[in-house]
Amino acid sequence: SSLLGWIEMLRSPDLDTDTKAQALDEIENDVERLQRVADRFSDIGSQPKLERCDLVPIVEQTAAYVRRRIPRQGQSIDLTVRLPEVLWAEANEELFAWVLENLLKNALDAIEDEEGRITVTAWKEEGQVFIEVEDTGRGIEGQQWNNIFRPGYSTKKRGWGLGLSLARRVIESYHGGRLELVSSTVGEGSTFRIEIPAARAE
């Protein structure tokens, strides 16, 4: 979706040189990112390698990536990140970043009003790392809570409805954690939570 957005921008007849250069850089970044994720998912049937890492820069970089893709016209959306200084865990950085990116993009898509807010909050508690993504979007009806992680389920016009299903698989099967919808109110917003085991700081 972000690639389509940049391509659409490049089609503008009034595009200045600096904006064109930025668009080309972002397209290149997107293609490289897509290749890295595709490489990880090509081995989706095998156990990916987990390494001890600080999740804070991963969350910050992913949020910055999504923040650059917030629509610049017609909407005002604030993406805020609240993190501790460090957050150690055993994780596959690329797949974990993909899960977080998926949640952030879903949150962005859920905001239909002219103004909205997405908040990412992270903390450590009793040997577990928690990351919550909260939005002020359209919310999810109670009877659909059990369906959102089902493969093929989607409220979007485009896509295969695999994002949340794969995201949950990455967190639960590969990271030994949990991905769940902890709250949602129609017309007010939703909160998703990632929980994975923490790692000891060296």
mmCIF file of N, CA, C and O in Angstrom, residues 79-168:
data_model
loop_
_atom_site.group_PDB
_atom_site.id
_atom_site.type_symbol
_atom_site.label_atom_id
_atom_site.label_comp_id
_atom_site.label_asym_id
_atom_site.label_seq_id
_atom_site.Cartn_x
_atom_site.Cartn_y
_atom_site.Cartn_z
ATOM 1 N N LEU A 79 0.905 9.799 16.088
ATOM 2 C CA LEU A 79 1.424 8.492 16.483
ATOM 3 C C LEU A 79 2.448 8.712 17.583
ATOM 4 O O LEU A 79 3.528 9.252 17.344
ATOM 5 N N THR A 80 2.106 8.321 18.804
ATOM 6 C CA THR A 80 2.946 8.551 19.976
ATOM 7 C C THR A 80 3.507 7.230 20.482
ATOM 8 O O THR A 80 2.803 6.220 20.518
ATOM 9 N N VAL A 81 4.780 7.241 20.879
ATOM 10 C CA VAL A 81 5.439 6.043 21.404
ATOM 11 C C VAL A 81 5.908 6.324 22.831
ATOM 12 O O VAL A 81 6.602 7.314 23.077
ATOM 13 N N ARG A 82 5.521 5.457 23.753
ATOM 14 C CA ARG A 82 5.916 5.581 25.156
ATOM 15 C C ARG A 82 6.659 4.311 25.553
ATOM 16 O O ARG A 82 6.052 3.258 25.699
ATOM 17 N N LEU A 83 7.976 4.443 25.717
ATOM 18 C CA LEU A 83 8.829 3.273 25.933
ATOM 19 C C LEU A 83 9.756 3.475 27.120
ATOM 20 O O LEU A 83 10.142 4.609 27.433
ATOM 21 N N PRO A 84 10.160 2.374 27.766
ATOM 22 C CA PRO A 84 11.224 2.473 28.770
ATOM 23 C C PRO A 84 12.560 2.663 28.069
ATOM 24 O O PRO A 84 12.636 2.677 26.834
ATOM 25 N N GLU A 85 13.629 2.792 28.839
ATOM 26 C CA GLU A 85 14.948 3.004 28.237
ATOM 27 C C GLU A 85 15.400 1.775 27.457
ATOM 28 O O GLU A 85 15.972 1.900 26.375
ATOM 29 N N VAL A 86 15.172 0.595 28.009
ATOM 30 C CA VAL A 86 15.524 -0.659 27.324
ATOM 31 C C VAL A 86 14.413 -1.677 27.555
ATOM 32 O O VAL A 86 13.646 -1.567 28.519
ATOM 33 N N LEU A 87 14.343 -2.650 26.667
ATOM 34 C CA LEU A 87 13.316 -3.683 26.765
ATOM 35 C C LEU A 87 13.874 -4.962 26.128
ATOM 36 O O LEU A 87 13.703 -5.211 24.937
ATOM 37 N N TRP A 88 14.556 -5.772 26.928
ATOM 38 C CA TRP A 88 15.259 -6.933 26.397
ATOM 39 C C TRP A 88 14.322 -8.122 26.207
ATOM 40 O O TRP A 88 13.483 -8.430 27.053
ATOM 41 N N ALA A 89 14.471 -8.803 25.073
ATOM 42 C CA ALA A 89 13.680 -10.003 24.792
ATOM 43 C C ALA A 89 14.434 -10.881 23.811
ATOM 44 O O ALA A 89 15.371 -10.434 23.145
ATOM 45 N N GLU A 90 14.024 -12.146 23.723
ATOM 46 C CA GLU A 90 14.537 -13.053 22.698
ATOM 47 C C GLU A 90 13.578 -12.956 21.516
ATOM 48 O O GLU A 90 12.417 -13.364 21.615
ATOM 49 N N ALA A 91 14.044 -12.410 20.400
ATOM 50 C CA ALA A 91 13.129 -12.157 19.281
ATOM 51 C C ALA A 91 13.838 -12.270 17.948
ATOM 52 O O ALA A 91 15.057 -12.154 17.854
ATOM 53 N N ASN A 92 13.054 -12.514 16.926
ATOM 54 C CA ASN A 92 13.510 -12.374 15.553
ATOM 55 C C ASN A 92 13.155 -10.951 15.141
ATOM 56 O O ASN A 92 11.975 -10.624 14.999
ATOM 57 N N GLU A 93 14.137 -10.102 14.981
ATOM 58 C CA GLU A 93 13.897 -8.677 14.803
ATOM 59 C C GLU A 93 13.001 -8.371 13.607
ATOM 60 O O GLU A 93 12.083 -7.550 13.692
ATOM 61 N N GLU A 94 13.262 -9.018 12.483
ATOM 62 C CA GLU A 94 12.521 -8.718 11.263
ATOM 63 C C GLU A 94 11.056 -9.111 11.390
ATOM 64 O O GLU A 94 10.150 -8.345 11.043
ATOM 65 N N LEU A 95 10.802 -10.316 11.897
ATOM 66 C CA LEU A 95 9.424 -10.764 12.037
ATOM 67 C C LEU A 95 8.690 -9.981 13.112
ATOM 68 O O LEU A 95 7.510 -9.655 12.954
ATOM 69 N N PHE A 96 9.373 -9.669 14.200
ATOM 70 C CA PHE A 96 8.730 -8.901 15.268
ATOM 71 C C PHE A 96 8.359 -7.507 14.761
ATOM 72 O O PHE A 96 7.265 -6.999 15.037
ATOM 73 N N ALA A 97 9.268 -6.883 14.006
ATOM 74 C CA ALA A 97 8.985 -5.562 13.437
ATOM 75 C C ALA A 97 7.806 -5.638 12.474
ATOM 76 O O ALA A 97 6.973 -4.724 12.412
ATOM 77 N N TRP A 98 7.725 -6.751 11.720
ATOM 78 C CA TRP A 98 6.603 -6.910 10.788
ATOM 79 C C TRP A 98 5.275 -6.985 11.535
ATOM 80 O O TRP A 98 4.281 -6.398 11.111
ATOM 81 N N VAL A 99 5.247 -7.715 12.643
ATOM 82 C CA VAL A 99 4.020 -7.818 13.445
ATOM 83 C C VAL A 99 3.589 -6.441 13.934
ATOM 84 O O VAL A 99 2.417 -6.055 13.821
ATOM 85 N N LEU A 100 4.540 -5.692 14.487
ATOM 86 C CA LEU A 100 4.218 -4.360 14.997
ATOM 87 C C LEU A 100 3.762 -3.438 13.869
ATOM 88 O O LEU A 100 2.801 -2.667 14.023
ATOM 89 N N GLU A 101 4.437 -3.520 12.736
ATOM 90 C CA GLU A 101 4.055 -2.710 11.576
ATOM 91 C C GLU A 101 2.629 -3.043 11.135
ATOM 92 O O GLU A 101 1.844 -2.143 10.798
ATOM 93 N N ASN A 102 2.279 -4.323 11.156
ATOM 94 C CA ASN A 102 0.939 -4.749 10.778
ATOM 95 C C ASN A 102 -0.104 -4.149 11.716
ATOM 96 O O ASN A 102 -1.149 -3.643 11.263
ATOM 97 N N LEU A 103 0.168 -4.170 13.003
ATOM 98 C CA LEU A 103 -0.769 -3.601 13.979
ATOM 99 C C LEU A 103 -0.909 -2.094 13.794
ATOM 100 O O LEU A 103 -2.016 -1.538 13.890
ATOM 101 N N LEU A 104 0.203 -1.419 13.526
ATOM 102 C CA LEU A 104 0.162 0.038 13.353
ATOM 103 C C LEU A 104 -0.594 0.420 12.081
ATOM 104 O O LEU A 104 -1.369 1.383 12.073
ATOM 105 N N LYS A 105 -0.377 -0.321 11.010
ATOM 106 C CA LYS A 105 -1.080 -0.018 9.765
ATOM 107 C C LYS A 105 -2.578 -0.303 9.896
ATOM 108 O O LYS A 105 -3.408 0.428 9.348
ATOM 109 N N ASN A 106 -2.933 -1.363 10.623
ATOM 110 C CA ASN A 106 -4.344 -1.636 10.888
ATOM 111 C C ASN A 106 -4.970 -0.502 11.687
ATOM 112 O O ASN A 106 -6.116 -0.095 11.432
ATOM 113 N N ALA A 107 -4.214 -0.001 12.683
ATOM 114 C CA ALA A 107 -4.708 1.110 13.485
ATOM 115 C C ALA A 107 -4.920 2.351 12.618
ATOM 116 O O ALA A 107 -5.922 3.069 12.752
ATOM 117 N N LEU A 108 -3.976 2.581 11.723
ATOM 118 C CA LEU A 108 -4.072 3.728 10.817
ATOM 119 C C LEU A 108 -5.294 3.594 9.913
ATOM 120 O O LEU A 108 -6.053 4.562 9.716
ATOM 121 N N ASP A 109 -5.511 2.404 9.381
ATOM 122 C CA ASP A 109 -6.662 2.168 8.508
ATOM 123 C C ASP A 109 -7.982 2.313 9.255
ATOM 124 O O ASP A 109 -9.008 2.650 8.657
ATOM 125 N N ALA A 110 -7.968 2.036 10.571
ATOM 126 C CA ALA A 110 -9.204 2.071 11.357
ATOM 127 C C ALA A 110 -9.675 3.490 11.651
ATOM 128 O O ALA A 110 -10.838 3.707 11.994
ATOM 129 N N ILE A 111 -8.766 4.457 11.520
ATOM 130 C CA ILE A 111 -9.122 5.848 11.827
ATOM 131 C C ILE A 111 -9.743 6.489 10.596
ATOM 132 O O ILE A 111 -9.065 6.725 9.588
ATOM 133 N N GLU A 112 -11.018 6.777 10.676
ATOM 134 C CA GLU A 112 -11.761 7.326 9.544
ATOM 135 C C GLU A 112 -12.055 8.810 9.709
ATOM 136 O O GLU A 112 -12.406 9.478 8.742
ATOM 137 N N ASP A 113 -11.939 9.340 10.939
ATOM 138 C CA ASP A 113 -12.214 10.751 11.176
ATOM 139 C C ASP A 113 -11.050 11.613 10.705
ATOM 140 O O ASP A 113 -9.966 11.113 10.386
ATOM 141 N N GLU A 114 -11.263 12.916 10.684
ATOM 142 C CA GLU A 114 -10.211 13.844 10.251
ATOM 143 C C GLU A 114 -9.046 13.870 11.233
ATOM 144 O O GLU A 114 -7.914 14.135 10.852
ATOM 145 N N GLU A 115 -9.327 13.597 12.496
ATOM 146 C CA GLU A 115 -8.277 13.578 13.509
ATOM 147 C C GLU A 115 -8.294 12.236 14.229
ATOM 148 O O GLU A 115 -9.352 11.638 14.429
ATOM 149 N N GLY A 116 -7.119 11.782 14.606
ATOM 150 C CA GLY A 116 -7.046 10.510 15.308
ATOM 151 C C GLY A 116 -5.740 10.377 16.066
ATOM 152 O O GLY A 116 -4.815 11.197 15.924
ATOM 153 N N ARG A 117 -5.644 9.315 16.846
ATOM 154 C CA ARG A 117 -4.453 9.113 17.671
ATOM 155 C C ARG A 117 -4.127 7.624 17.750
ATOM 156 O O ARG A 117 -5.017 6.785 17.913
ATOM 157 N N ILE A 118 -2.844 7.321 17.602
ATOM 158 C CA ILE A 118 -2.334 5.967 17.801
ATOM 159 C C ILE A 118 -1.248 6.048 18.866
ATOM 160 O O ILE A 118 -0.338 6.873 18.771
ATOM 161 N N THR A 119 -1.353 5.210 19.881
ATOM 162 C CA THR A 119 -0.386 5.237 20.978
ATOM 163 C C THR A 119 0.219 3.854 21.173
ATOM 164 O O THR A 119 -0.508 2.869 21.311
ATOM 165 N N VAL A 120 1.547 3.794 21.164
ATOM 166 C CA VAL A 120 2.268 2.551 21.429
ATOM 167 C C VAL A 120 2.904 2.660 22.807
ATOM 168 O O VAL A 120 3.671 3.579 23.075
ATOM 169 N N THR A 121 2.556 1.726 23.680
ATOM 170 C CA THR A 121 3.075 1.727 25.045
ATOM 171 C C THR A 121 3.731 0.381 25.326
ATOM 172 O O THR A 121 3.183 -0.666 24.965
ATOM 173 N N ALA A 122 4.895 0.404 25.951
ATOM 174 C CA ALA A 122 5.608 -0.840 26.245
ATOM 175 C C ALA A 122 6.111 -0.836 27.680
ATOM 176 O O ALA A 122 6.442 0.219 28.235
ATOM 177 N N TRP A 123 6.151 -2.032 28.283
ATOM 178 C CA TRP A 123 6.670 -2.157 29.633
ATOM 179 C C TRP A 123 7.050 -3.610 29.903
ATOM 180 O O TRP A 123 6.704 -4.506 29.147
ATOM 181 N N LYS A 124 7.784 -3.809 31.006
ATOM 182 C CA LYS A 124 8.168 -5.149 31.448
ATOM 183 C C LYS A 124 7.525 -5.411 32.800
ATOM 184 O O LYS A 124 7.511 -4.534 33.673
ATOM 185 N N GLU A 125 7.007 -6.638 32.967
ATOM 186 C CA GLU A 125 6.337 -6.981 34.215
ATOM 187 C C GLU A 125 6.406 -8.486 34.440
ATOM 188 O O GLU A 125 6.001 -9.264 33.572
ATOM 189 N N GLU A 126 6.963 -8.886 35.585
ATOM 190 C CA GLU A 126 7.027 -10.287 35.989
ATOM 191 C C GLU A 126 7.600 -11.185 34.893
ATOM 192 O O GLU A 126 7.038 -12.227 34.544
ATOM 193 N N GLY A 127 8.727 -10.772 34.336
ATOM 194 C CA GLY A 127 9.428 -11.585 33.353
ATOM 195 C C GLY A 127 8.818 -11.595 31.972
ATOM 196 O O GLY A 127 9.218 -12.392 31.120
ATOM 197 N N GLN A 128 7.846 -10.715 31.730
ATOM 198 C CA GLN A 128 7.214 -10.623 30.423
ATOM 199 C C GLN A 128 7.332 -9.199 29.879
ATOM 200 O O GLN A 128 7.356 -8.225 30.637
ATOM 201 N N VAL A 129 7.429 -9.098 28.555
ATOM 202 C CA VAL A 129 7.436 -7.802 27.869
ATOM 203 C C VAL A 129 6.060 -7.593 27.235
ATOM 204 O O VAL A 129 5.537 -8.503 26.581
ATOM 205 N N PHE A 130 5.502 -6.415 27.444
ATOM 206 C CA PHE A 130 4.188 -6.089 26.895
ATOM 207 C C PHE A 130 4.297 -4.870 25.972
ATOM 208 O O PHE A 130 4.979 -3.902 26.310
ATOM 209 N N ILE A 131 3.642 -4.944 24.833
ATOM 210 C CA ILE A 131 3.558 -3.804 23.918
ATOM 211 C C ILE A 131 2.106 -3.670 23.486
ATOM 212 O O ILE A 131 1.521 -4.606 22.953
ATOM 213 N N GLU A 132 1.526 -2.500 23.738
ATOM 214 C CA GLU A 132 0.142 -2.250 23.358
ATOM 215 C C GLU A 132 0.066 -1.208 22.251
ATOM 216 O O GLU A 132 0.805 -0.215 22.273
ATOM 217 N N VAL A 133 -0.815 -1.447 21.293
ATOM 218 C CA VAL A 133 -1.088 -0.500 20.216
ATOM 219 C C VAL A 133 -2.553 -0.085 20.354
ATOM 220 O O VAL A 133 -3.457 -0.896 20.163
ATOM 221 N N GLU A 134 -2.762 1.158 20.719
ATOM 222 C CA GLU A 134 -4.111 1.684 20.951
ATOM 223 C C GLU A 134 -4.448 2.718 19.888
ATOM 224 O O GLU A 134 -3.613 3.564 19.544
ATOM 225 N N ASP A 135 -5.651 2.660 19.343
ATOM 226 C CA ASP A 135 -6.062 3.641 18.345
ATOM 227 C C ASP A 135 -7.425 4.215 18.697
ATOM 228 O O ASP A 135 -8.149 3.672 19.532
ATOM 229 N N THR A 136 -7.762 5.322 18.055
ATOM 230 C CA THR A 136 -9.067 5.959 18.245
ATOM 231 C C THR A 136 -9.914 5.753 16.992
ATOM 232 O O THR A 136 -10.613 6.656 16.552
ATOM 233 N N GLY A 137 -9.828 4.553 16.429
ATOM 234 C CA GLY A 137 -10.509 4.243 15.180
ATOM 235 C C GLY A 137 -11.952 3.795 15.361
ATOM 236 O O GLY A 137 -12.574 4.035 16.401
ATOM 237 N N ARG A 138 -12.448 3.102 14.360
ATOM 238 C CA ARG A 138 -13.872 2.745 14.324
ATOM 239 C C ARG A 138 -14.251 1.635 15.286
ATOM 240 O O ARG A 138 -15.420 1.414 15.565
ATOM 241 N N GLY A 139 -13.273 0.905 15.822
ATOM 242 C CA GLY A 139 -13.572 -0.157 16.767
ATOM 243 C C GLY A 139 -14.069 -1.427 16.083
ATOM 244 O O GLY A 139 -14.307 -1.458 14.877
ATOM 245 N N ILE A 140 -14.232 -2.471 16.884
ATOM 246 C CA ILE A 140 -14.636 -3.787 16.379
ATOM 247 C C ILE A 140 -15.827 -4.263 17.186
ATOM 248 O O ILE A 140 -15.798 -4.269 18.426
ATOM 249 N N GLU A 141 -16.868 -4.678 16.505
ATOM 250 C CA GLU A 141 -18.058 -5.185 17.184
ATOM 251 C C GLU A 141 -17.736 -6.449 17.976
ATOM 252 O O GLU A 141 -16.922 -7.269 17.550
ATOM 253 N N GLY A 142 -18.398 -6.584 19.114
ATOM 254 C CA GLY A 142 -18.110 -7.698 20.019
ATOM 255 C C GLY A 142 -18.193 -9.057 19.372
ATOM 256 O O GLY A 142 -17.356 -9.933 19.640
ATOM 257 N N GLN A 143 -19.186 -9.272 18.488
ATOM 258 C CA GLN A 143 -19.343 -10.589 17.875
ATOM 259 C C GLN A 143 -18.251 -10.905 16.870
ATOM 260 O O GLN A 143 -18.138 -12.045 16.412
ATOM 261 N N GLN A 144 -17.436 -9.892 16.501
ATOM 262 C CA GLN A 144 -16.345 -10.117 15.545
ATOM 263 C C GLN A 144 -14.996 -10.343 16.221
ATOM 264 O O GLN A 144 -14.014 -10.635 15.542
ATOM 265 N N TRP A 145 -14.943 -10.231 17.538
ATOM 266 C CA TRP A 145 -13.668 -10.369 18.232
ATOM 267 C C TRP A 145 -13.006 -11.716 17.957
ATOM 268 O O TRP A 145 -11.787 -11.806 17.822
ATOM 269 N N ASN A 146 -13.787 -12.764 17.885
ATOM 270 C CA ASN A 146 -13.227 -14.102 17.661
ATOM 271 C C ASN A 146 -12.859 -14.352 16.204
ATOM 272 O O ASN A 146 -12.186 -15.338 15.897
ATOM 273 N N ASN A 147 -13.298 -13.468 15.313
ATOM 274 C CA ASN A 147 -13.057 -13.680 13.881
ATOM 275 C C ASN A 147 -11.822 -12.963 13.357
ATOM 276 O O ASN A 147 -11.285 -13.348 12.315
ATOM 277 N N ILE A 148 -11.370 -11.927 14.040
ATOM 278 C CA ILE A 148 -10.344 -11.054 13.464
ATOM 279 C C ILE A 148 -9.013 -11.761 13.235
ATOM 280 O O ILE A 148 -8.232 -11.348 12.374
ATOM 281 N N PHE A 149 -8.742 -12.828 14.007
ATOM 282 C CA PHE A 149 -7.491 -13.569 13.821
ATOM 283 C C PHE A 149 -7.679 -14.777 12.905
ATOM 284 O O PHE A 149 -6.752 -15.556 12.712
ATOM 285 N N ARG A 150 -8.875 -14.920 12.351
ATOM 286 C CA ARG A 150 -9.146 -16.050 11.473
ATOM 287 C C ARG A 150 -8.631 -15.749 10.063
ATOM 288 O O ARG A 150 -8.913 -14.691 9.511
ATOM 289 N N PRO A 151 -7.862 -16.669 9.445
ATOM 290 C CA PRO A 151 -7.363 -16.431 8.078
ATOM 291 C C PRO A 151 -8.506 -16.147 7.112
ATOM 292 O O PRO A 151 -9.530 -16.824 7.115
ATOM 293 N N GLY A 152 -8.341 -15.103 6.318
ATOM 294 C CA GLY A 152 -9.354 -14.743 5.327
ATOM 295 C C GLY A 152 -10.326 -13.683 5.803
ATOM 296 O O GLY A 152 -11.040 -13.094 4.986
ATOM 297 N N TYR A 153 -10.359 -13.425 7.128
ATOM 298 C CA TYR A 153 -11.289 -12.405 7.623
ATOM 299 C C TYR A 153 -10.679 -11.022 7.431
ATOM 300 O O TYR A 153 -9.537 -10.768 7.798
ATOM 301 N N SER A 154 -11.439 -10.119 6.844
ATOM 302 C CA SER A 154 -10.959 -8.756 6.632
ATOM 303 C C SER A 154 -12.138 -7.822 6.447
ATOM 304 O O SER A 154 -13.167 -8.193 5.879
ATOM 305 N N THR A 155 -11.977 -6.586 6.950
ATOM 306 C CA THR A 155 -12.985 -5.551 6.728
ATOM 307 C C THR A 155 -12.520 -4.577 5.650
ATOM 308 O O THR A 155 -13.206 -3.603 5.355
ATOM 309 N N LYS A 156 -11.340 -4.867 5.060
ATOM 310 C CA LYS A 156 -10.782 -3.973 4.057
ATOM 311 C C LYS A 156 -11.213 -4.396 2.659
ATOM 312 O O LYS A 156 -11.505 -5.572 2.414
ATOM 313 N N LYS A 157 -11.222 -3.448 1.744
ATOM 314 C CA LYS A 157 -11.591 -3.741 0.364
ATOM 315 C C LYS A 157 -10.488 -4.499 -0.350
ATOM 316 O O LYS A 157 -10.739 -5.246 -1.290
ATOM 317 N N ARG A 158 -9.229 -4.269 0.090
ATOM 318 C CA ARG A 158 -8.108 -4.968 -0.533
ATOM 319 C C ARG A 158 -7.416 -5.843 0.504
ATOM 320 O O ARG A 158 -7.480 -5.594 1.691
ATOM 321 N N GLY A 159 -6.717 -6.857 0.039
ATOM 322 C CA GLY A 159 -5.965 -7.710 0.942
ATOM 323 C C GLY A 159 -6.586 -9.089 1.077
ATOM 324 O O GLY A 159 -7.718 -9.332 0.674
ATOM 325 N N TRP A 160 -5.816 -9.998 1.667
ATOM 326 C CA TRP A 160 -6.221 -11.392 1.787
ATOM 327 C C TRP A 160 -6.745 -11.728 3.188
ATOM 328 O O TRP A 160 -7.157 -12.856 3.436
ATOM 329 N N GLY A 161 -6.698 -10.802 4.108
ATOM 330 C CA GLY A 161 -7.154 -11.091 5.457
ATOM 331 C C GLY A 161 -6.235 -12.027 6.212
ATOM 332 O O GLY A 161 -6.674 -12.812 7.050
ATOM 333 N N LEU A 162 -4.928 -11.951 5.918
ATOM 334 C CA LEU A 162 -3.963 -12.848 6.560
ATOM 335 C C LEU A 162 -3.083 -12.145 7.583
ATOM 336 O O LEU A 162 -2.356 -12.802 8.325
ATOM 337 N N GLY A 163 -3.148 -10.823 7.633
ATOM 338 C CA GLY A 163 -2.226 -10.062 8.471
ATOM 339 C C GLY A 163 -2.255 -10.461 9.938
ATOM 340 O O GLY A 163 -1.238 -10.860 10.517
ATOM 341 N N LEU A 164 -3.421 -10.363 10.577
ATOM 342 C CA LEU A 164 -3.516 -10.672 11.998
ATOM 343 C C LEU A 164 -3.311 -12.156 12.264
ATOM 344 O O LEU A 164 -2.741 -12.536 13.299
ATOM 345 N N SER A 165 -3.748 -13.001 11.340
ATOM 346 C CA SER A 165 -3.555 -14.441 11.499
ATOM 347 C C SER A 165 -2.068 -14.788 11.523
ATOM 348 O O SER A 165 -1.591 -15.519 12.404
ATOM 349 N N LEU A 166 -1.319 -14.244 10.569
ATOM 350 C CA LEU A 166 0.127 -14.499 10.525
ATOM 351 C C LEU A 166 0.838 -13.839 11.694
ATOM 352 O O LEU A 166 1.785 -14.394 12.259
ATOM 353 N N ALA A 167 0.387 -12.632 12.065
ATOM 354 C CA ALA A 167 1.004 -11.917 13.188
ATOM 355 C C ALA A 167 0.874 -12.734 14.467
ATOM 356 O O ALA A 167 1.828 -12.872 15.241
ATOM 357 N N ARG A 168 -0.318 -13.301 14.690
ATOM 358 C CA ARG A 168 -0.509 -14.121 15.893
ATOM 359 C C ARG A 168 0.382 -15.363 15.833
ATOM 360 O O ARG A 168 0.965 -15.765 16.848
#
